[in-house]
Short mmCIF file of C-alpha atoms and ligand atoms in Angstrom, two decimals:
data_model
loop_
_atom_site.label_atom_id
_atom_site.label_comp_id
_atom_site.label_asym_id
_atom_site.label_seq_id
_atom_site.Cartn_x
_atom_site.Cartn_y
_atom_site.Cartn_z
CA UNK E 624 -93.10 -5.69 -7.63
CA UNK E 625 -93.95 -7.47 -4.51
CA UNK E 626 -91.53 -7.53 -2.06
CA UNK E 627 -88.30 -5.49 -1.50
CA UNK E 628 -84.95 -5.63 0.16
CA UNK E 629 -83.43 -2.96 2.31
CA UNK E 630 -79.59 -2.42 3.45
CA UNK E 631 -76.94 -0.28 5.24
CA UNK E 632 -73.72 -0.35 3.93
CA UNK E 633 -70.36 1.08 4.12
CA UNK E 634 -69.56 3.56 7.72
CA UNK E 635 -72.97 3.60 9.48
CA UNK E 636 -74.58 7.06 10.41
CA UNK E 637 -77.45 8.11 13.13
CA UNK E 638 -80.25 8.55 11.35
CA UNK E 639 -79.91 5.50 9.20
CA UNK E 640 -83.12 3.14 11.51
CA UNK E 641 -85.24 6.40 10.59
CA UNK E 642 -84.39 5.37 7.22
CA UNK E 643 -84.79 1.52 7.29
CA UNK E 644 -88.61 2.35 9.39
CA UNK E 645 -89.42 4.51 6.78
CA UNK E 646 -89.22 2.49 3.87
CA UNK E 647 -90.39 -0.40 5.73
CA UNK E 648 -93.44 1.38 7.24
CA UNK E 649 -94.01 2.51 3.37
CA UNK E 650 -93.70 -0.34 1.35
CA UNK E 651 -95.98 -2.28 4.14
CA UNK E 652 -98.46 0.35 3.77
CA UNK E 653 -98.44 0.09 0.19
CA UNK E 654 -98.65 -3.71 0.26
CA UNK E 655 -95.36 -4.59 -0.61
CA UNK E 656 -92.89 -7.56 1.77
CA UNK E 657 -90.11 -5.80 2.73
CA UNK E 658 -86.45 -8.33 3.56
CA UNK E 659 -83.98 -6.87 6.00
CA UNK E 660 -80.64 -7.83 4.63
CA UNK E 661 -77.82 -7.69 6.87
CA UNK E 662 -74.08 -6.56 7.03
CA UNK E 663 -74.45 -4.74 3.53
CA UNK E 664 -73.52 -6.22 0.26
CA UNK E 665 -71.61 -8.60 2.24
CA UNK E 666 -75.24 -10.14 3.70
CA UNK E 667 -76.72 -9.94 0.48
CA UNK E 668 -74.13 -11.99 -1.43
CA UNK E 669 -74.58 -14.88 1.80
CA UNK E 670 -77.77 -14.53 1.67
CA UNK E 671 -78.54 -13.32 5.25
CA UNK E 672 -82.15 -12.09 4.59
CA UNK E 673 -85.11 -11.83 7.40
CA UNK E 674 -88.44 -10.22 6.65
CA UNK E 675 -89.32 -7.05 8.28
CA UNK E 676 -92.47 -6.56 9.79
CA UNK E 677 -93.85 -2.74 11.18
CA UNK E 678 -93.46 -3.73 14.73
CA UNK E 679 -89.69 -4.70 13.84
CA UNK E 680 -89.02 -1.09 13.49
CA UNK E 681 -91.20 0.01 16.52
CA UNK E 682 -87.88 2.13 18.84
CA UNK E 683 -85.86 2.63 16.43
CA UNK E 684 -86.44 6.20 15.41
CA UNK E 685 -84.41 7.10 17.89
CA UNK E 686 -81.45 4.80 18.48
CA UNK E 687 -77.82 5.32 16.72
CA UNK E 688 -75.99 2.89 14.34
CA UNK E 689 -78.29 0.35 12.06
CA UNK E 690 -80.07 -2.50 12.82
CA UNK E 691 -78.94 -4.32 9.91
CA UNK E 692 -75.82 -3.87 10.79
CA UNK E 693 -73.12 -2.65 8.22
CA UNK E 694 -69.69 -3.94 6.12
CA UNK E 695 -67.24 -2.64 3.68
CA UNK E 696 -67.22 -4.94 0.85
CA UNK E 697 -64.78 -3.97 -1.78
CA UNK E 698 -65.71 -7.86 -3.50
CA UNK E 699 -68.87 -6.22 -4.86
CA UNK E 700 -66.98 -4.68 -7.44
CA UNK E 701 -66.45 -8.45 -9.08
CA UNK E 702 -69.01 -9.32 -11.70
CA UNK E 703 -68.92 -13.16 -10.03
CA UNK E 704 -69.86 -11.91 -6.50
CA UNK E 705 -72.18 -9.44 -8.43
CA UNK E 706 -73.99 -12.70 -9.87
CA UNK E 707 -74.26 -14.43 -6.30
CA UNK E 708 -75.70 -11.32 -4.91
CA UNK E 709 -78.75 -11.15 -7.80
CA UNK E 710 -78.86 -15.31 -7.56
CA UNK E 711 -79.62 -14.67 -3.86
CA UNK E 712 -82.28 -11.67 -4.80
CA UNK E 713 -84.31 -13.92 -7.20
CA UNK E 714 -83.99 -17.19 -4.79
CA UNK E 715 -86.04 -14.91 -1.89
CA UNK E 716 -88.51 -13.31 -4.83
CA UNK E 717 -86.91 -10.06 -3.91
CA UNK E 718 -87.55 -7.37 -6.82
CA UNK E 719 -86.07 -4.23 -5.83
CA UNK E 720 -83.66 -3.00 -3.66
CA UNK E 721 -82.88 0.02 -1.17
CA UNK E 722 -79.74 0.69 -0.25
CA UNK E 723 -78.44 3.26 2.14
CA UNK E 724 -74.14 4.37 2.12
CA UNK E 725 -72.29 6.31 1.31
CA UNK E 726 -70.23 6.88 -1.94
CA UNK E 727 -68.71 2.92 -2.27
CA UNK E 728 -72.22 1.89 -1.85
CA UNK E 729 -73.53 3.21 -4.99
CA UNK E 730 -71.78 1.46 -6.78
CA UNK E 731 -73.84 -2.10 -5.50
CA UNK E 732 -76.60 -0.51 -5.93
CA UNK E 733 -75.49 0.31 -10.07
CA UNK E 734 -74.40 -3.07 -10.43
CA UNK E 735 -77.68 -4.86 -9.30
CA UNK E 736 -79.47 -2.32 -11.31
CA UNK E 737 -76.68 -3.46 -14.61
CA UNK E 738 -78.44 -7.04 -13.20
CA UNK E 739 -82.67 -6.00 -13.95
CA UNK E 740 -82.84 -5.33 -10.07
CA UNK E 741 -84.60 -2.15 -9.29
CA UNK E 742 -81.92 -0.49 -7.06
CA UNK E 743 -82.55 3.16 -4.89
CA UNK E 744 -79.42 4.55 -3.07
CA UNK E 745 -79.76 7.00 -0.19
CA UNK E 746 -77.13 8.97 0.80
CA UNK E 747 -76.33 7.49 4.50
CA UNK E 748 -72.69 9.01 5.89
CA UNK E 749 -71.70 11.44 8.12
CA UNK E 750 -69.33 12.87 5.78
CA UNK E 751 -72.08 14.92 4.10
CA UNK E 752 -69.60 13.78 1.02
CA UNK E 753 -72.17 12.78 -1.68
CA UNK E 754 -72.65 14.88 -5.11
CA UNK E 755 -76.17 16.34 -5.90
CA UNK E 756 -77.20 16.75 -2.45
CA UNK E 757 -76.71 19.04 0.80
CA UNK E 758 -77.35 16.62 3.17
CA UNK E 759 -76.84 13.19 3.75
CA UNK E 760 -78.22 11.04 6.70
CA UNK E 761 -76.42 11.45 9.82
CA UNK E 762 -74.11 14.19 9.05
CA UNK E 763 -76.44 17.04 11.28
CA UNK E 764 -75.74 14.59 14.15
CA UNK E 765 -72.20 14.15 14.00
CA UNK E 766 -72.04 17.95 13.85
CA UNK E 767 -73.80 18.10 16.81
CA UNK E 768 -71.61 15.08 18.90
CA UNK E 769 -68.57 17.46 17.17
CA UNK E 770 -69.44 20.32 18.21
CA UNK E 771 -70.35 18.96 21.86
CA UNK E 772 -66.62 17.32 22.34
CA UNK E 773 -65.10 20.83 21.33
CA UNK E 774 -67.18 22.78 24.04
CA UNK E 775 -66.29 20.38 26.46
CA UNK E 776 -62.69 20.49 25.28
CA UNK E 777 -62.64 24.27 25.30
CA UNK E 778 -63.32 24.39 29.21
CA UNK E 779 -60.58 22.31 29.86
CA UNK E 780 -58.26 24.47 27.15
CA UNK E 781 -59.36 27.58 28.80
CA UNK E 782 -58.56 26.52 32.34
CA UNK E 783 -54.68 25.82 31.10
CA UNK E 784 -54.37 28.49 28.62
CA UNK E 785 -53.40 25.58 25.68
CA UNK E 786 -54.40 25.44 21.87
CA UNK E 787 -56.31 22.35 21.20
CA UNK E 788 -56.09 20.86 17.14
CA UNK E 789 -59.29 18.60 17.65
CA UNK E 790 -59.42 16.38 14.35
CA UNK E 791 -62.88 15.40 13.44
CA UNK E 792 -63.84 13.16 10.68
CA UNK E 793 -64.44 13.66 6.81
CA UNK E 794 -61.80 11.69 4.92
CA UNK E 795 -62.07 13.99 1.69
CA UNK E 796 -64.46 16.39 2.97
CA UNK E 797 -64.39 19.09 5.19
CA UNK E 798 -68.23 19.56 6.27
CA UNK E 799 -68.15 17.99 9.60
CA UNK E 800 -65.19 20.55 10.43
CA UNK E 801 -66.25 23.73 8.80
CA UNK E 802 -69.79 23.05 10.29
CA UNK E 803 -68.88 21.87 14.19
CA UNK E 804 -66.06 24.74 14.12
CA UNK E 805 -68.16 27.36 13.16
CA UNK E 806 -70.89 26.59 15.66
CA UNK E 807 -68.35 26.11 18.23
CA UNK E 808 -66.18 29.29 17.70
CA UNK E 809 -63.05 27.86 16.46
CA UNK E 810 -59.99 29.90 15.54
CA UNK E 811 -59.24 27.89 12.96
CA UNK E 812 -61.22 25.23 10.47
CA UNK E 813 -58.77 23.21 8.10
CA UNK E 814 -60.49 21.39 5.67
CA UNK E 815 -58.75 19.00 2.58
CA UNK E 816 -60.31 20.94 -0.02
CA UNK E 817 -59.33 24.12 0.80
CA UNK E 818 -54.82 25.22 0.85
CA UNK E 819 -54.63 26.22 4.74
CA UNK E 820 -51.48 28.39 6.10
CA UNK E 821 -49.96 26.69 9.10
CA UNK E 822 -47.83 29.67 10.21
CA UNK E 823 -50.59 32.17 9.46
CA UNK E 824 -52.65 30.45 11.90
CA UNK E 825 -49.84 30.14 14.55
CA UNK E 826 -49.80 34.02 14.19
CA UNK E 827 -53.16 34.66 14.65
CA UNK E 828 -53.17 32.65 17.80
CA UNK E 829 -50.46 34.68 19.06
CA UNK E 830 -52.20 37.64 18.55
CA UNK E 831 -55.34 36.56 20.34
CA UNK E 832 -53.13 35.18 22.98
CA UNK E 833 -51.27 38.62 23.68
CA UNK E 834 -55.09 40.22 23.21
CA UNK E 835 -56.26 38.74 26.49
CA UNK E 836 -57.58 35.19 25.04
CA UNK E 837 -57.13 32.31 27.38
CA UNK E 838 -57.39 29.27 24.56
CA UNK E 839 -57.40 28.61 21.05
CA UNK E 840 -59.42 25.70 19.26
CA UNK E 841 -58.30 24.37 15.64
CA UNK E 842 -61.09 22.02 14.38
CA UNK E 843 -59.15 20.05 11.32
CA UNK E 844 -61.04 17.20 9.20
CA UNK E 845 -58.83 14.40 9.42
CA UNK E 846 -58.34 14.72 5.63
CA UNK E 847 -56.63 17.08 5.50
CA UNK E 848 -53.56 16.23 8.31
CA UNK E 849 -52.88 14.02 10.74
CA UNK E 850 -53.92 16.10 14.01
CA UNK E 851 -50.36 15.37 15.85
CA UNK E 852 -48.42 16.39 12.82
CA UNK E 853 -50.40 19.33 12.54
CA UNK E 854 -49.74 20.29 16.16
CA UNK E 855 -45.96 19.62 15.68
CA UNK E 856 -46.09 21.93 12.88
CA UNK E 857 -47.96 24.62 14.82
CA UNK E 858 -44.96 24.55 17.46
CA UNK E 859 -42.69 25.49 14.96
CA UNK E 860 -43.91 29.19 15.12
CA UNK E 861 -45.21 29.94 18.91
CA UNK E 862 -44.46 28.32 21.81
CA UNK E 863 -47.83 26.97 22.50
CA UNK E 864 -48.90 24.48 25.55
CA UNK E 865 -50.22 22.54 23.04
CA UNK E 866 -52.33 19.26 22.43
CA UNK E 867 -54.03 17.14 19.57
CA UNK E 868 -57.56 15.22 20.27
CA UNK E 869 -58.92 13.08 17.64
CA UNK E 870 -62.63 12.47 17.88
CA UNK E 871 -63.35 9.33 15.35
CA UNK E 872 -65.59 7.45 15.48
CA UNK E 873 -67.93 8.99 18.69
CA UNK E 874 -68.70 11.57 15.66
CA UNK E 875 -70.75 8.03 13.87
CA UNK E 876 -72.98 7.13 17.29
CA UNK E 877 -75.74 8.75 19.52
CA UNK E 878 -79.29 9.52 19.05
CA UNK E 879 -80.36 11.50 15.35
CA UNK E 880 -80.83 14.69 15.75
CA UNK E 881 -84.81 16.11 14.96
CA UNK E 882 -83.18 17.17 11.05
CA UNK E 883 -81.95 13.43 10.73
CA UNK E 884 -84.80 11.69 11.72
CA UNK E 885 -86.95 13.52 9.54
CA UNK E 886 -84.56 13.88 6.39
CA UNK E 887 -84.13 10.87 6.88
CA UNK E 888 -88.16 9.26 6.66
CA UNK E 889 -88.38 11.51 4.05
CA UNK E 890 -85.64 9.85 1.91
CA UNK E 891 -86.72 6.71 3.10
CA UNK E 892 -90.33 7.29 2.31
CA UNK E 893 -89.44 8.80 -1.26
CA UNK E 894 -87.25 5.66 -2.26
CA UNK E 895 -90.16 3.35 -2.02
CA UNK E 896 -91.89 5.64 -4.01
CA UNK E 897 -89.63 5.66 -7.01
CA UNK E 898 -89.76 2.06 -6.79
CA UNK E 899 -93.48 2.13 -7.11
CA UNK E 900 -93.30 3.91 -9.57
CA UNK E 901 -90.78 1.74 -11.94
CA UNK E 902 -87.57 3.92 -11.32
CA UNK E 903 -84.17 2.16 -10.89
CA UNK E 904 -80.50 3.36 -10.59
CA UNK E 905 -80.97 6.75 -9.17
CA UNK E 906 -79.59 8.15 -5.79
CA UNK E 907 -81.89 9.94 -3.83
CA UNK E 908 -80.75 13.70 -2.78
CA UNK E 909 -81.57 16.65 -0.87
CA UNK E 910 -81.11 20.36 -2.24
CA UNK E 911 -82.41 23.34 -0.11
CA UNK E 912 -84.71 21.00 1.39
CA UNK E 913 -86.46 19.71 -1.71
CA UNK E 914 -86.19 16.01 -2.16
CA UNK E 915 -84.63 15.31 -5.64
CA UNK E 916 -83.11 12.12 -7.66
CA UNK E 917 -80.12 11.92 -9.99
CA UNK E 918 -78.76 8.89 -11.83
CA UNK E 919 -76.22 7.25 -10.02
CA UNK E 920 -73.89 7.10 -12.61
CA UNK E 921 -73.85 10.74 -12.53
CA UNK E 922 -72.74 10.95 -9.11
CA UNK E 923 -69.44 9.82 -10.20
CA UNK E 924 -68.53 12.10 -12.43
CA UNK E 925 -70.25 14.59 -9.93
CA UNK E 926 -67.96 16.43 -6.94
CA UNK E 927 -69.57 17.41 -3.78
CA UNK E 928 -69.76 20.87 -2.94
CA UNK E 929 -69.24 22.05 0.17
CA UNK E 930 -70.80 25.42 1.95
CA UNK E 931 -66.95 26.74 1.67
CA UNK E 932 -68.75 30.50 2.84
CA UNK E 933 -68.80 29.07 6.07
CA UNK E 934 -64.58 29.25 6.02
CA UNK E 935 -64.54 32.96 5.07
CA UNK E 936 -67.45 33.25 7.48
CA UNK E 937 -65.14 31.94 10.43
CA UNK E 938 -62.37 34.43 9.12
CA UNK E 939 -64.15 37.40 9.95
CA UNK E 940 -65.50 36.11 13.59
CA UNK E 941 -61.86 35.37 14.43
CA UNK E 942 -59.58 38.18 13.05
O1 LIG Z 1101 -68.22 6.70 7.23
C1 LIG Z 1101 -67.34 7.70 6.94
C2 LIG Z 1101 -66.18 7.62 7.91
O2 LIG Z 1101 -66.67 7.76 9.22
C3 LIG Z 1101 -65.09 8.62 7.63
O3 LIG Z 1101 -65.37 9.89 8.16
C4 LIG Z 1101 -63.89 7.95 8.26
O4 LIG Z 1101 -62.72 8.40 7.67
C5 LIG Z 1101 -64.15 6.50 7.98
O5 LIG Z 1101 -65.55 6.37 7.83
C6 LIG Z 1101 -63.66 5.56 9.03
O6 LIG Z 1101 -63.88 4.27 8.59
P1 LIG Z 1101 -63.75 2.96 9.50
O7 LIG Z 1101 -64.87 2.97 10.48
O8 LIG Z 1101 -63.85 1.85 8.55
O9 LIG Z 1101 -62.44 3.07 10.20
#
């Protein structure tokens, strides 16, 4: 092996450059050529390829989004486009590949390694929705941009005695939410995998209202509701001054946090060493902190578990 390629694909997440300097500071210092490829899969099948060099990566520890830039590329799923994309690998002499995504992106990285090219995925999303792993690059940021937006919300809730349903992101999974709304004292998280009680927590806002409280704060993950309907819902059983606030996509931007620049070069750092070392068609993880690797086909079978403590946890500061 002599030269690898390296892309972001699918939503990006802070934390993904740490990644990208990582392996490229790695494989450099290991005497490999490492190819930027750009807009995902997407770049790969056109062939938009540019070497990387150390100083490339130089300030980008700490920026937001991805230097490669990113796509959704559902046409990766076609064995013709699947062809292109290794056609375009051998044309540059590129043996291996890194990719960094989130669930859809694994599957690229399969295929190419169903096509003899030595594929690595790392789990880049802020969902934190991956199987086999705790944490996946960028999701301790978003938390933190989350959790920001709700304290700043919360003044403004506060000063006009209203109940706030602030919808954050996680399209199956509620991490973002049960994370952000624990560290920012919500009354209520609602996550998708989880059945949630709309009237129940109408009532409990009541009761904190008649109790002296001068807001109330529902973090939801937009998986689980649509925040308005949710709020319409909530009206139904207490006449609350009430508004919805949808986050998006402010949660995916913003400088990585210290965990996700480090997680992050870690992962990064790791990948290029199961390359080196002959591995192919395994997703890199993180469990209690340990690095770890599973094969990817595993991860489909797999279901990500979520720290659902943290939703009896918020119970018992809010009753
Ligand atoms: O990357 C994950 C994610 O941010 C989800 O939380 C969200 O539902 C989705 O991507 C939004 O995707 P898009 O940017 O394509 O609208």
């Amino acid at each position: 092996m002599k030269r690898i390629g390296i892309l972001t694909s699918g939503g990006d997440a802070p934390g993904m450059n740490a990644a990208v300097r990582a392996v490229t500071r790695t494989a450099i210092s290991h005497g490999l050529e490492v190819f930027g490829i750009r807009y995902g899969f997407a770049g790969l099948v056109a062939g938009d390829f540019f070497q990387l060099t150390a100083e490339d990566v130089d300030h980008t520890i700490n920026v937001g989004g991805t230097i490669l830039y990113s796509a959704r590329f559902p046409e990766m799923a076609e064995e013709e486009v699947q062809q292109r994309a290794v056609e375009q690998l051998k044309d540059h002499g590129i043996d291996a590949v890194i990719v960094i995504g989130g669930d859809g992106s694994y599957h690229g990285a399969l295929a190419l390694a169903r096509h003899g090219i030595n594929s690595i995925g790392l789990p880049g999303t802020i969902d934190n929705d991956i199987p086999f792993t705790d944490y996946t690059i960028g999701f301790d940021t978003a938390c933190e941009t989350a959790m920001d937006a709700i304290d700043k919300i919360r003044d403004t809730a506060s000063s006009h005695h209203r109940v706030f349903v602030v919808s954050v992101m996680g399209r199956e999974c509620g991490d973002i939410a049960m994370r952000a709304g624990v560290a920012s004292g919500a009354d209520a998280i609602v996550t998708p995998e989880r059945p949630f009680d709309i009237k129940e927590i109408a009532e409990n806002l009541k009761r904190s209202f008649a109790n002296g409280k001068d807001h109330g704060i529902i973090v939801l993950a937009e998986g689980a509701m649509d925040a308005e309907e949710f709020k319409n819902e909530l009206l139904k059983y207490g006449d609350f001054d009430a508004r919805a606030n949808v986050l998006a996509h402010m949660q995916r931007g913003g400088r990585p946090t210290v965990e996700d620049r480090v997680n992050a070069t870690k992962m990064g750092n790791y990948a290029v060493k199961l390359l080196l070392d002959g591995k192919s068609a395994l997703a890199v993880g993180m469990t209690r902190g340990e690095l770890s690797e599973h094969n990817i086909l595993d991860l489909f079978d797999g279901k990500h578990k979520g720290d659902y403590a943290l939703l009896d946890l918020n119970k018992d500061m809010t009753n």
